[in-house]
Amino acid sequence: MTSAAHPHETRIDADPALPTIRIVREFDAPPERVFRAWTDPGLVAQWLGPEDLTMKIDVWEARTGGCYRYSAVSGGETIASFYGSFHEVRPDSRLVQTFTYEGAPDGVFLETAVFEPLGAGRTRVTGLSVTDTIAARDALIASGMERGVVEGYAKLDALLATG
Amino acid sequence: MTSAAHPHETRIDADPALPTIRIVREFDAPPERVFRAWTDPGLVAQWLGPEDLTMKIDVWEARTGGCYRYSAVSGGETIASFYGSFHEVRPDSRLVQTFTYEGAPDGVFLETAVFEPLGAGRTRVTGLSVTDTIAARDALIASGMERGVVEGYAKLDALLATG
């Protein structure tokens, strides 16, 4: 499963044998700026999620042992909420979080994002999500997460381009 | 992989295809008492880990969004520390945590424990741990976790028997 998005391709791959999803994306900014866009709630609210939804950040304690919660808002109404913990925040290089859709709290994902400097002020972010079963992984993909990721990263490109 | 321990058997199974470990154990106490032994740090310190080590609980915020850290102490010296987050604490029924050995912080496990009433004041606890790769799962098993689990649960039997 690969989605092309101008100017950067977002690669989203579901492992055939393991209950994982790998997402690889490059950004035209150095790791410290990309990392900050993931950890500063004022910035996260500007890019997270698909184009047609607004993300309201309820809690975003981006520190090792912290937690977060955010809601997707459409036309002034909350249509879905998500929460989890920050297992590890390793500055400018690694984020490990849990993730749950509040409407299905038995489904939990462990998500790792690695921020890798590419030189020339660019960064590759590799995300790996794992859950208990292949079926639960496939359900997340079927929920439309791919569009949310691709459109969110396009918004992040625009945010990074503003300096 | 099954370990027999009197009076209750601890079943520990590594899935052949998925990077998971399933641990099933019954206890002679109702779910609320078994759950409390998992969430009250003063009780956790009395049973967690193998017989020959003392567990020092540094932090144990057993609430949704909380975190924990504990150290294994032998002869007055800290020999290993572990930390993680409480993704969800659902009273008397479900605990979801992350887990990392501080000496290898890139290895992270997502652990779910379900507390199921069996009637007659008994409880079955089913634990499921998942990580990114089969190799990482196998490394945890090779670390001696099985002995720690079996001996820890025997200490928990004794603690529950005291009322």
mmCIF file of C-alpha atoms in Angstrom:
data_model
loop_
_atom_site.group_PDB
_atom_site.id
_atom_site.type_symbol
_atom_site.label_atom_id
_atom_site.label_comp_id
_atom_site.label_asym_id
_atom_site.label_seq_id
_atom_site.Cartn_x
_atom_site.Cartn_y
_atom_site.Cartn_z
ATOM 1 C CA MET A 1 0.000 0.000 0.000
ATOM 2 C CA THR A 2 1.727 3.173 -1.123
ATOM 3 C CA SER A 3 0.226 6.620 -1.447
ATOM 4 C CA ALA A 4 1.881 9.238 -3.573
ATOM 5 C CA ALA A 5 1.558 12.807 -2.334
ATOM 6 C CA HIS A 6 3.269 15.747 -3.965
ATOM 7 C CA PRO A 7 6.039 16.642 -3.245
ATOM 8 C CA HIS A 8 6.797 13.742 -0.858
ATOM 9 C CA GLU A 9 5.603 10.176 -1.004
ATOM 10 C CA THR A 10 4.097 8.662 2.138
ATOM 11 C CA ARG A 11 4.827 4.936 2.209
ATOM 12 C CA ILE A 12 2.298 2.963 4.275
ATOM 13 C CA ASP A 13 2.950 -0.780 4.455
ATOM 14 C CA ALA A 14 1.009 -3.437 6.329
ATOM 15 C CA ASP A 15 3.312 -6.366 7.083
ATOM 16 C CA PRO A 16 1.966 -9.593 5.538
ATOM 17 C CA ALA A 17 2.942 -11.717 8.555
ATOM 18 C CA LEU A 18 3.064 -9.362 11.572
ATOM 19 C CA PRO A 19 0.313 -7.131 13.079
ATOM 20 C CA THR A 20 2.249 -3.975 12.174
ATOM 21 C CA ILE A 21 1.935 -0.898 9.965
ATOM 22 C CA ARG A 22 5.076 0.928 8.798
ATOM 23 C CA ILE A 23 4.823 4.540 7.621
ATOM 24 C CA VAL A 24 7.853 6.252 6.047
ATOM 25 C CA ARG A 25 7.892 9.938 5.093
ATOM 26 C CA GLU A 26 10.563 12.569 4.438
ATOM 27 C CA PHE A 27 10.244 16.231 5.399
ATOM 28 C CA ASP A 28 12.124 19.353 4.275
ATOM 29 C CA ALA A 29 13.163 20.437 7.770
ATOM 30 C CA PRO A 30 15.789 19.246 10.263
ATOM 31 C CA PRO A 31 14.875 16.675 12.953
ATOM 32 C CA GLU A 32 14.562 19.207 15.774
ATOM 33 C CA ARG A 33 11.896 21.153 13.891
ATOM 34 C CA VAL A 34 9.993 18.067 12.776
ATOM 35 C CA PHE A 35 10.172 16.652 16.304
ATOM 36 C CA ARG A 36 8.854 19.898 17.739
ATOM 37 C CA ALA A 37 5.879 19.720 15.364
ATOM 38 C CA TRP A 38 5.060 16.336 16.986
ATOM 39 C CA THR A 39 5.509 17.443 20.608
ATOM 40 C CA ASP A 40 4.290 21.057 20.826
ATOM 41 C CA PRO A 41 0.492 20.847 21.150
ATOM 42 C CA GLY A 42 0.020 24.230 19.460
ATOM 43 C CA LEU A 43 1.793 22.863 16.383
ATOM 44 C CA VAL A 44 0.219 19.386 16.509
ATOM 45 C CA ALA A 45 -3.243 20.972 16.316
ATOM 46 C CA GLN A 46 -2.244 22.622 13.030
ATOM 47 C CA TRP A 47 -1.471 19.454 11.070
ATOM 48 C CA LEU A 48 -2.757 16.257 12.716
ATOM 49 C CA GLY A 49 -5.496 14.396 10.876
ATOM 50 C CA PRO A 50 -7.390 14.689 7.600
ATOM 51 C CA GLU A 51 -8.127 17.968 5.844
ATOM 52 C CA ASP A 52 -11.836 18.090 6.599
ATOM 53 C CA LEU A 53 -11.496 17.768 10.387
ATOM 54 C CA THR A 54 -10.197 20.069 13.112
ATOM 55 C CA MET A 55 -8.191 18.482 15.910
ATOM 56 C CA LYS A 56 -8.843 19.821 19.402
ATOM 57 C CA ILE A 57 -5.963 18.934 21.709
ATOM 58 C CA ASP A 58 -7.392 18.270 25.184
ATOM 59 C CA VAL A 59 -4.119 17.089 26.796
ATOM 60 C CA TRP A 60 -0.654 16.762 25.224
ATOM 61 C CA GLU A 61 2.017 16.081 27.850
ATOM 62 C CA ALA A 62 4.851 15.157 25.491
ATOM 63 C CA ARG A 63 7.322 13.846 28.063
ATOM 64 C CA THR A 64 8.342 10.325 29.043
ATOM 65 C CA GLY A 65 5.483 9.101 31.251
ATOM 66 C CA GLY A 66 3.041 11.777 30.061
ATOM 67 C CA CYS A 67 -0.275 11.270 28.330
ATOM 68 C CA TYR A 68 -2.464 12.839 25.657
ATOM 69 C CA ARG A 69 -6.048 13.099 24.453
ATOM 70 C CA TYR A 70 -7.469 14.829 21.405
ATOM 71 C CA SER A 71 -10.786 15.065 19.619
ATOM 72 C CA ALA A 72 -11.751 15.352 15.967
ATOM 73 C CA VAL A 73 -14.230 18.174 15.469
ATOM 74 C CA SER A 74 -16.437 18.773 12.434
ATOM 75 C CA GLY A 75 -18.912 21.633 12.175
ATOM 76 C CA GLY A 76 -18.397 22.416 15.849
ATOM 77 C CA GLU A 77 -19.248 18.878 16.980
ATOM 78 C CA THR A 78 -16.857 16.305 18.415
ATOM 79 C CA ILE A 79 -17.083 13.195 16.272
ATOM 80 C CA ALA A 80 -14.298 11.051 17.748
ATOM 81 C CA SER A 81 -11.722 11.170 20.556
ATOM 82 C CA PHE A 82 -8.374 9.446 20.903
ATOM 83 C CA TYR A 83 -6.028 8.997 23.851
ATOM 84 C CA GLY A 84 -2.820 7.358 24.937
ATOM 85 C CA SER A 85 0.449 7.657 26.804
ATOM 86 C CA PHE A 86 3.907 8.896 25.913
ATOM 87 C CA HIS A 87 6.014 5.882 26.854
ATOM 88 C CA GLU A 88 9.215 7.670 25.803
ATOM 89 C CA VAL A 89 10.055 11.120 24.455
ATOM 90 C CA ARG A 90 13.712 11.064 23.349
ATOM 91 C CA PRO A 91 14.403 14.617 22.136
ATOM 92 C CA ASP A 92 14.736 15.034 18.375
ATOM 93 C CA SER A 93 15.069 11.312 17.715
ATOM 94 C CA ARG A 94 12.349 8.999 19.029
ATOM 95 C CA LEU A 95 8.752 9.029 20.270
ATOM 96 C CA VAL A 96 6.952 5.960 21.644
ATOM 97 C CA GLN A 97 3.231 6.304 22.289
ATOM 98 C CA THR A 98 0.166 4.194 22.874
ATOM 99 C CA PHE A 99 -2.974 4.963 20.872
ATOM 100 C CA THR A 100 -6.649 4.133 21.330
ATOM 101 C CA TYR A 101 -9.851 5.284 19.642
ATOM 102 C CA GLU A 102 -12.084 6.047 22.619
ATOM 103 C CA GLY A 103 -15.071 4.403 20.916
ATOM 104 C CA ALA A 104 -13.267 1.025 20.949
ATOM 105 C CA PRO A 105 -11.087 1.094 24.068
ATOM 106 C CA ASP A 106 -10.062 -2.567 23.856
ATOM 107 C CA GLY A 107 -8.061 -1.776 20.705
ATOM 108 C CA VAL A 108 -4.631 -0.440 21.661
ATOM 109 C CA PHE A 109 -1.672 0.314 19.401
ATOM 110 C CA LEU A 110 1.970 0.825 20.370
ATOM 111 C CA GLU A 111 3.476 3.422 18.030
ATOM 112 C CA THR A 112 7.148 4.270 17.564
ATOM 113 C CA ALA A 113 8.337 7.216 15.461
ATOM 114 C CA VAL A 114 12.056 7.539 14.672
ATOM 115 C CA PHE A 115 13.382 10.895 13.399
ATOM 116 C CA GLU A 116 16.476 10.426 11.241
ATOM 117 C CA PRO A 117 18.577 13.311 9.884
ATOM 118 C CA LEU A 118 19.137 13.075 6.123
ATOM 119 C CA GLY A 119 21.454 16.078 5.892
ATOM 120 C CA ALA A 120 20.746 19.298 3.992
ATOM 121 C CA GLY A 121 18.091 20.155 6.570
ATOM 122 C CA ARG A 122 15.908 17.148 5.797
ATOM 123 C CA THR A 123 14.453 14.392 7.989
ATOM 124 C CA ARG A 124 13.040 10.913 7.477
ATOM 125 C CA VAL A 125 10.327 9.867 9.938
ATOM 126 C CA THR A 126 9.687 6.123 10.211
ATOM 127 C CA GLY A 127 6.600 5.128 12.154
ATOM 128 C CA LEU A 128 5.862 1.589 13.268
ATOM 129 C CA SER A 129 2.534 0.648 14.852
ATOM 130 C CA VAL A 130 1.895 -2.760 16.394
ATOM 131 C CA THR A 131 -1.137 -4.322 18.016
ATOM 132 C CA ASP A 132 -2.194 -7.753 19.271
ATOM 133 C CA THR A 133 -3.689 -9.263 16.148
ATOM 134 C CA ILE A 134 -3.594 -8.988 12.353
ATOM 135 C CA ALA A 135 -7.378 -8.428 12.397
ATOM 136 C CA ALA A 136 -7.060 -5.387 14.696
ATOM 137 C CA ARG A 137 -4.283 -3.987 12.503
ATOM 138 C CA ASP A 138 -6.451 -4.491 9.392
ATOM 139 C CA ALA A 139 -9.401 -2.775 11.111
ATOM 140 C CA LEU A 140 -7.285 0.337 11.720
ATOM 141 C CA ILE A 141 -6.354 0.447 8.041
ATOM 142 C CA ALA A 142 -10.006 -0.033 7.039
ATOM 143 C CA SER A 143 -10.967 2.918 9.290
ATOM 144 C CA GLY A 144 -9.439 5.351 6.815
ATOM 145 C CA MET A 145 -6.233 6.067 8.713
ATOM 146 C CA GLU A 146 -4.293 6.204 5.429
ATOM 147 C CA ARG A 147 -6.115 9.346 4.229
ATOM 148 C CA GLY A 148 -5.670 10.990 7.631
ATOM 149 C CA VAL A 149 -1.933 10.306 7.598
ATOM 150 C CA VAL A 150 -1.338 11.453 4.007
ATOM 151 C CA GLU A 151 -3.423 14.621 4.352
ATOM 152 C CA GLY A 152 -1.993 15.414 7.791
ATOM 153 C CA TYR A 153 1.581 15.124 6.516
ATOM 154 C CA ALA A 154 0.728 17.470 3.623
ATOM 155 C CA LYS A 155 -0.466 20.012 6.208
ATOM 156 C CA LEU A 156 2.773 19.448 8.127
ATOM 157 C CA ASP A 157 4.778 20.176 4.935
ATOM 158 C CA ALA A 158 2.991 23.518 4.696
ATOM 159 C CA LEU A 159 3.554 24.265 8.394
ATOM 160 C CA LEU A 160 7.290 23.494 8.127
ATOM 161 C CA ALA A 161 7.557 25.652 5.004
ATOM 162 C CA THR A 162 6.413 28.670 7.016
ATOM 163 C CA GLY A 163 9.534 28.404 9.181
ATOM 164 C CA MET B 1 6.085 -23.430 27.171
ATOM 165 C CA THR B 2 4.146 -24.309 30.311
ATOM 166 C CA SER B 3 5.413 -24.086 33.866
ATOM 167 C CA ALA B 4 3.702 -26.019 36.619
ATOM 168 C CA ALA B 5 3.645 -24.319 40.002
ATOM 169 C CA HIS B 6 1.803 -25.685 43.019
ATOM 170 C CA PRO B 7 -1.074 -25.059 43.597
ATOM 171 C CA HIS B 8 -1.777 -23.156 40.367
ATOM 172 C CA GLU B 9 -0.285 -23.669 36.949
ATOM 173 C CA THR B 10 1.121 -20.617 35.147
ATOM 174 C CA ARG B 11 0.701 -21.087 31.408
ATOM 175 C CA ILE B 12 3.222 -19.069 29.377
ATOM 176 C CA ASP B 13 2.881 -19.397 25.608
ATOM 177 C CA ALA B 14 4.899 -17.720 22.869
ATOM 178 C CA ASP B 15 2.788 -17.534 19.712
ATOM 179 C CA PRO B 16 4.499 -19.350 16.820
ATOM 180 C CA ALA B 17 3.486 -16.687 14.269
ATOM 181 C CA LEU B 18 2.960 -13.425 16.197
ATOM 182 C CA PRO B 19 5.397 -11.450 18.403
ATOM 183 C CA THR B 20 3.286 -12.121 21.500
ATOM 184 C CA ILE B 21 3.503 -13.888 24.856
ATOM 185 C CA ARG B 22 0.316 -15.062 26.583
ATOM 186 C CA ILE B 23 0.347 -15.768 30.330
ATOM 187 C CA VAL B 24 -2.694 -17.336 32.007
ATOM 188 C CA ARG B 25 -2.962 -17.847 35.765
ATOM 189 C CA GLU B 26 -5.769 -18.371 38.273
ATOM 190 C CA PHE B 27 -5.823 -16.943 41.783
ATOM 191 C CA ASP B 28 -7.866 -17.822 44.880
ATOM 192 C CA ALA B 29 -9.232 -14.312 45.423
ATOM 193 C CA PRO B 30 -11.919 -12.210 43.745
ATOM 194 C CA PRO B 31 -11.000 -9.792 40.908
ATOM 195 C CA GLU B 32 -11.080 -6.661 43.065
ATOM 196 C CA ARG B 33 -8.472 -8.095 45.443
ATOM 197 C CA VAL B 34 -6.232 -9.411 42.652
ATOM 198 C CA PHE B 35 -6.541 -6.112 40.781
ATOM 199 C CA ARG B 36 -5.614 -4.178 43.919
ATOM 200 C CA ALA B 37 -2.463 -6.311 44.249
ATOM 201 C CA TRP B 38 -1.498 -5.064 40.749
ATOM 202 C CA THR B 39 -2.292 -1.383 41.345
ATOM 203 C CA ASP B 40 -1.388 -0.624 44.991
ATOM 204 C CA PRO B 41 2.388 -0.025 44.999
ATOM 205 C CA GLY B 42 2.708 -1.229 48.587
ATOM 206 C CA LEU B 43 1.264 -4.589 47.520
ATOM 207 C CA VAL B 44 3.101 -4.769 44.165
ATOM 208 C CA ALA B 45 6.423 -4.493 45.999
ATOM 209 C CA GLN B 46 5.535 -7.611 48.001
ATOM 210 C CA TRP B 47 5.147 -10.008 45.063
ATOM 211 C CA LEU B 48 6.572 -8.663 41.783
ATOM 212 C CA GLY B 49 9.587 -10.497 40.379
ATOM 213 C CA PRO B 50 11.682 -13.545 41.218
ATOM 214 C CA GLU B 51 12.277 -14.833 44.753
ATOM 215 C CA ASP B 52 15.911 -13.776 45.021
ATOM 216 C CA LEU B 53 15.334 -10.076 44.183
ATOM 217 C CA THR B 54 13.657 -7.215 46.017
ATOM 218 C CA MET B 55 11.591 -4.800 43.936
ATOM 219 C CA LYS B 56 11.881 -1.137 44.864
ATOM 220 C CA ILE B 57 8.921 0.815 43.499
ATOM 221 C CA ASP B 58 10.152 4.288 42.485
ATOM 222 C CA VAL B 59 6.874 5.464 40.876
ATOM 223 C CA TRP B 60 3.571 3.590 40.520
ATOM 224 C CA GLU B 61 0.779 5.904 39.327
ATOM 225 C CA ALA B 62 -1.780 3.209 38.497
ATOM 226 C CA ARG B 63 -4.320 5.407 36.705
ATOM 227 C CA THR B 64 -5.131 5.857 33.020
ATOM 228 C CA GLY B 65 -2.349 8.107 31.733
ATOM 229 C CA GLY B 66 -0.051 7.463 34.688
ATOM 230 C CA CYS B 67 3.423 5.949 34.647
ATOM 231 C CA TYR B 68 5.662 3.681 36.702
ATOM 232 C CA ARG B 69 9.272 2.810 37.367
ATOM 233 C CA TYR B 70 10.781 0.117 39.584
ATOM 234 C CA SER B 71 14.172 -1.338 40.270
ATOM 235 C CA ALA B 72 15.373 -4.840 41.088
ATOM 236 C CA VAL B 73 17.641 -4.777 44.121
ATOM 237 C CA SER B 74 20.002 -7.540 45.259
ATOM 238 C CA GLY B 75 22.267 -7.254 48.304
ATOM 239 C CA GLY B 76 21.426 -3.563 48.567
ATOM 240 C CA GLU B 77 22.485 -2.815 44.970
ATOM 241 C CA THR B 78 20.204 -1.899 42.077
ATOM 242 C CA ILE B 79 20.831 -4.405 39.286
ATOM 243 C CA ALA B 80 18.115 -3.404 36.785
ATOM 244 C CA SER B 81 15.359 -0.833 36.368
ATOM 245 C CA PHE B 82 12.136 -0.952 34.371
ATOM 246 C CA TYR B 83 9.627 1.705 33.388
ATOM 247 C CA GLY B 84 6.497 2.329 31.407
ATOM 248 C CA SER B 85 3.084 3.952 31.214
ATOM 249 C CA PHE B 86 -0.380 2.935 32.318
ATOM 250 C CA HIS B 87 -2.310 3.325 29.065
ATOM 251 C CA GLU B 88 -5.560 2.259 30.753
ATOM 252 C CA VAL B 89 -6.565 1.286 34.271
ATOM 253 C CA ARG B 90 -10.132 -0.102 34.109
ATOM 254 C CA PRO B 91 -11.027 -0.927 37.716
ATOM 255 C CA ASP B 92 -11.125 -4.628 38.620
ATOM 256 C CA SER B 93 -11.111 -5.784 34.983
ATOM 257 C CA ARG B 94 -8.298 -4.548 32.702
ATOM 258 C CA LEU B 95 -4.812 -3.020 32.844
ATOM 259 C CA VAL B 96 -2.870 -1.897 29.753
ATOM 260 C CA GLN B 97 0.757 -0.905 30.283
ATOM 261 C CA THR B 98 3.922 -0.353 28.326
ATOM 262 C CA PHE B 99 7.139 -1.988 29.581
ATOM 263 C CA THR B 100 10.818 -1.343 28.950
ATOM 264 C CA TYR B 101 14.026 -2.599 30.536
ATOM 265 C CA GLU B 102 15.973 0.623 31.059
ATOM 266 C CA GLY B 103 19.193 -1.019 29.851
ATOM 267 C CA ALA B 104 17.682 -1.561 26.391
ATOM 268 C CA PRO B 105 15.276 1.358 25.897
ATOM 269 C CA ASP B 106 14.576 0.606 22.234
ATOM 270 C CA GLY B 107 12.747 -2.571 23.298
ATOM 271 C CA VAL B 108 9.167 -1.738 24.248
ATOM 272 C CA PHE B 109 6.312 -4.110 25.076
ATOM 273 C CA LEU B 110 2.593 -3.381 25.200
ATOM 274 C CA GLU B 111 1.051 -5.504 27.957
ATOM 275 C CA THR B 112 -2.652 -6.151 28.603
ATOM 276 C CA ALA B 113 -3.915 -7.964 31.701
ATOM 277 C CA VAL B 114 -7.572 -9.000 31.854
ATOM 278 C CA PHE B 115 -9.076 -9.960 35.241
ATOM 279 C CA GLU B 116 -11.963 -12.398 34.833
ATOM 280 C CA PRO B 117 -14.197 -13.550 37.714
ATOM 281 C CA LEU B 118 -14.460 -17.346 37.933
ATOM 282 C CA GLY B 119 -16.991 -17.372 40.779
ATOM 283 C CA ALA B 120 -16.405 -18.797 44.260
ATOM 284 C CA GLY B 121 -14.023 -15.929 44.966
ATOM 285 C CA ARG B 122 -11.572 -16.901 42.244
ATOM 286 C CA THR B 123 -10.042 -14.964 39.327
ATOM 287 C CA ARG B 124 -8.316 -15.788 36.052
ATOM 288 C CA VAL B 125 -5.712 -13.251 34.896
ATOM 289 C CA THR B 126 -4.793 -13.394 31.196
ATOM 290 C CA GLY B 127 -1.786 -11.366 30.187
ATOM 291 C CA LEU B 128 -0.842 -10.620 26.590
ATOM 292 C CA SER B 129 2.445 -8.904 25.687
ATOM 293 C CA VAL B 130 3.233 -7.754 22.167
ATOM 294 C CA THR B 131 6.286 -6.106 20.636
ATOM 295 C CA ASP B 132 7.510 -5.201 17.149
ATOM 296 C CA THR B 133 9.349 -8.374 16.177
ATOM 297 C CA ILE B 134 9.484 -12.084 16.939
ATOM 298 C CA ALA B 135 13.206 -11.667 17.759
ATOM 299 C CA ALA B 136 12.472 -9.048 20.440
ATOM 300 C CA ARG B 137 9.766 -11.273 21.899
ATOM 301 C CA ASP B 138 12.167 -14.233 21.990
ATOM 302 C CA ALA B 139 14.848 -12.077 23.655
ATOM 303 C CA LEU B 140 12.450 -11.251 26.504
ATOM 304 C CA ILE B 141 11.759 -14.952 27.028
ATOM 305 C CA ALA B 142 15.495 -15.720 26.941
ATOM 306 C CA SER B 143 16.069 -13.053 29.622
ATOM 307 C CA GLY B 144 14.541 -15.318 32.264
ATOM 308 C CA MET B 145 11.161 -13.595 32.482
ATOM 309 C CA GLU B 146 9.435 -16.979 32.912
ATOM 310 C CA ARG B 147 11.082 -17.648 36.283
ATOM 311 C CA GLY B 148 10.261 -14.112 37.431
ATOM 312 C CA VAL B 149 6.603 -14.523 36.505
ATOM 313 C CA VAL B 150 6.164 -17.968 38.058
ATOM 314 C CA GLU B 151 7.967 -17.073 41.295
ATOM 315 C CA GLY B 152 6.236 -13.700 41.512
ATOM 316 C CA TYR B 153 2.800 -15.277 41.144
ATOM 317 C CA ALA B 154 3.648 -17.777 43.902
ATOM 318 C CA LYS B 155 4.453 -14.813 46.167
ATOM 319 C CA LEU B 156 1.150 -13.258 45.134
ATOM 320 C CA ASP B 157 -0.683 -16.472 46.134
ATOM 321 C CA ALA B 158 0.848 -16.148 49.591
ATOM 322 C CA LEU B 159 -0.030 -12.457 49.821
ATOM 323 C CA LEU B 160 -3.666 -13.104 48.810
ATOM 324 C CA ALA B 161 -3.893 -15.958 51.342
ATOM 325 C CA THR B 162 -3.137 -13.518 54.169
ATOM 326 C CA GLY B 163 -6.345 -11.617 53.346
#
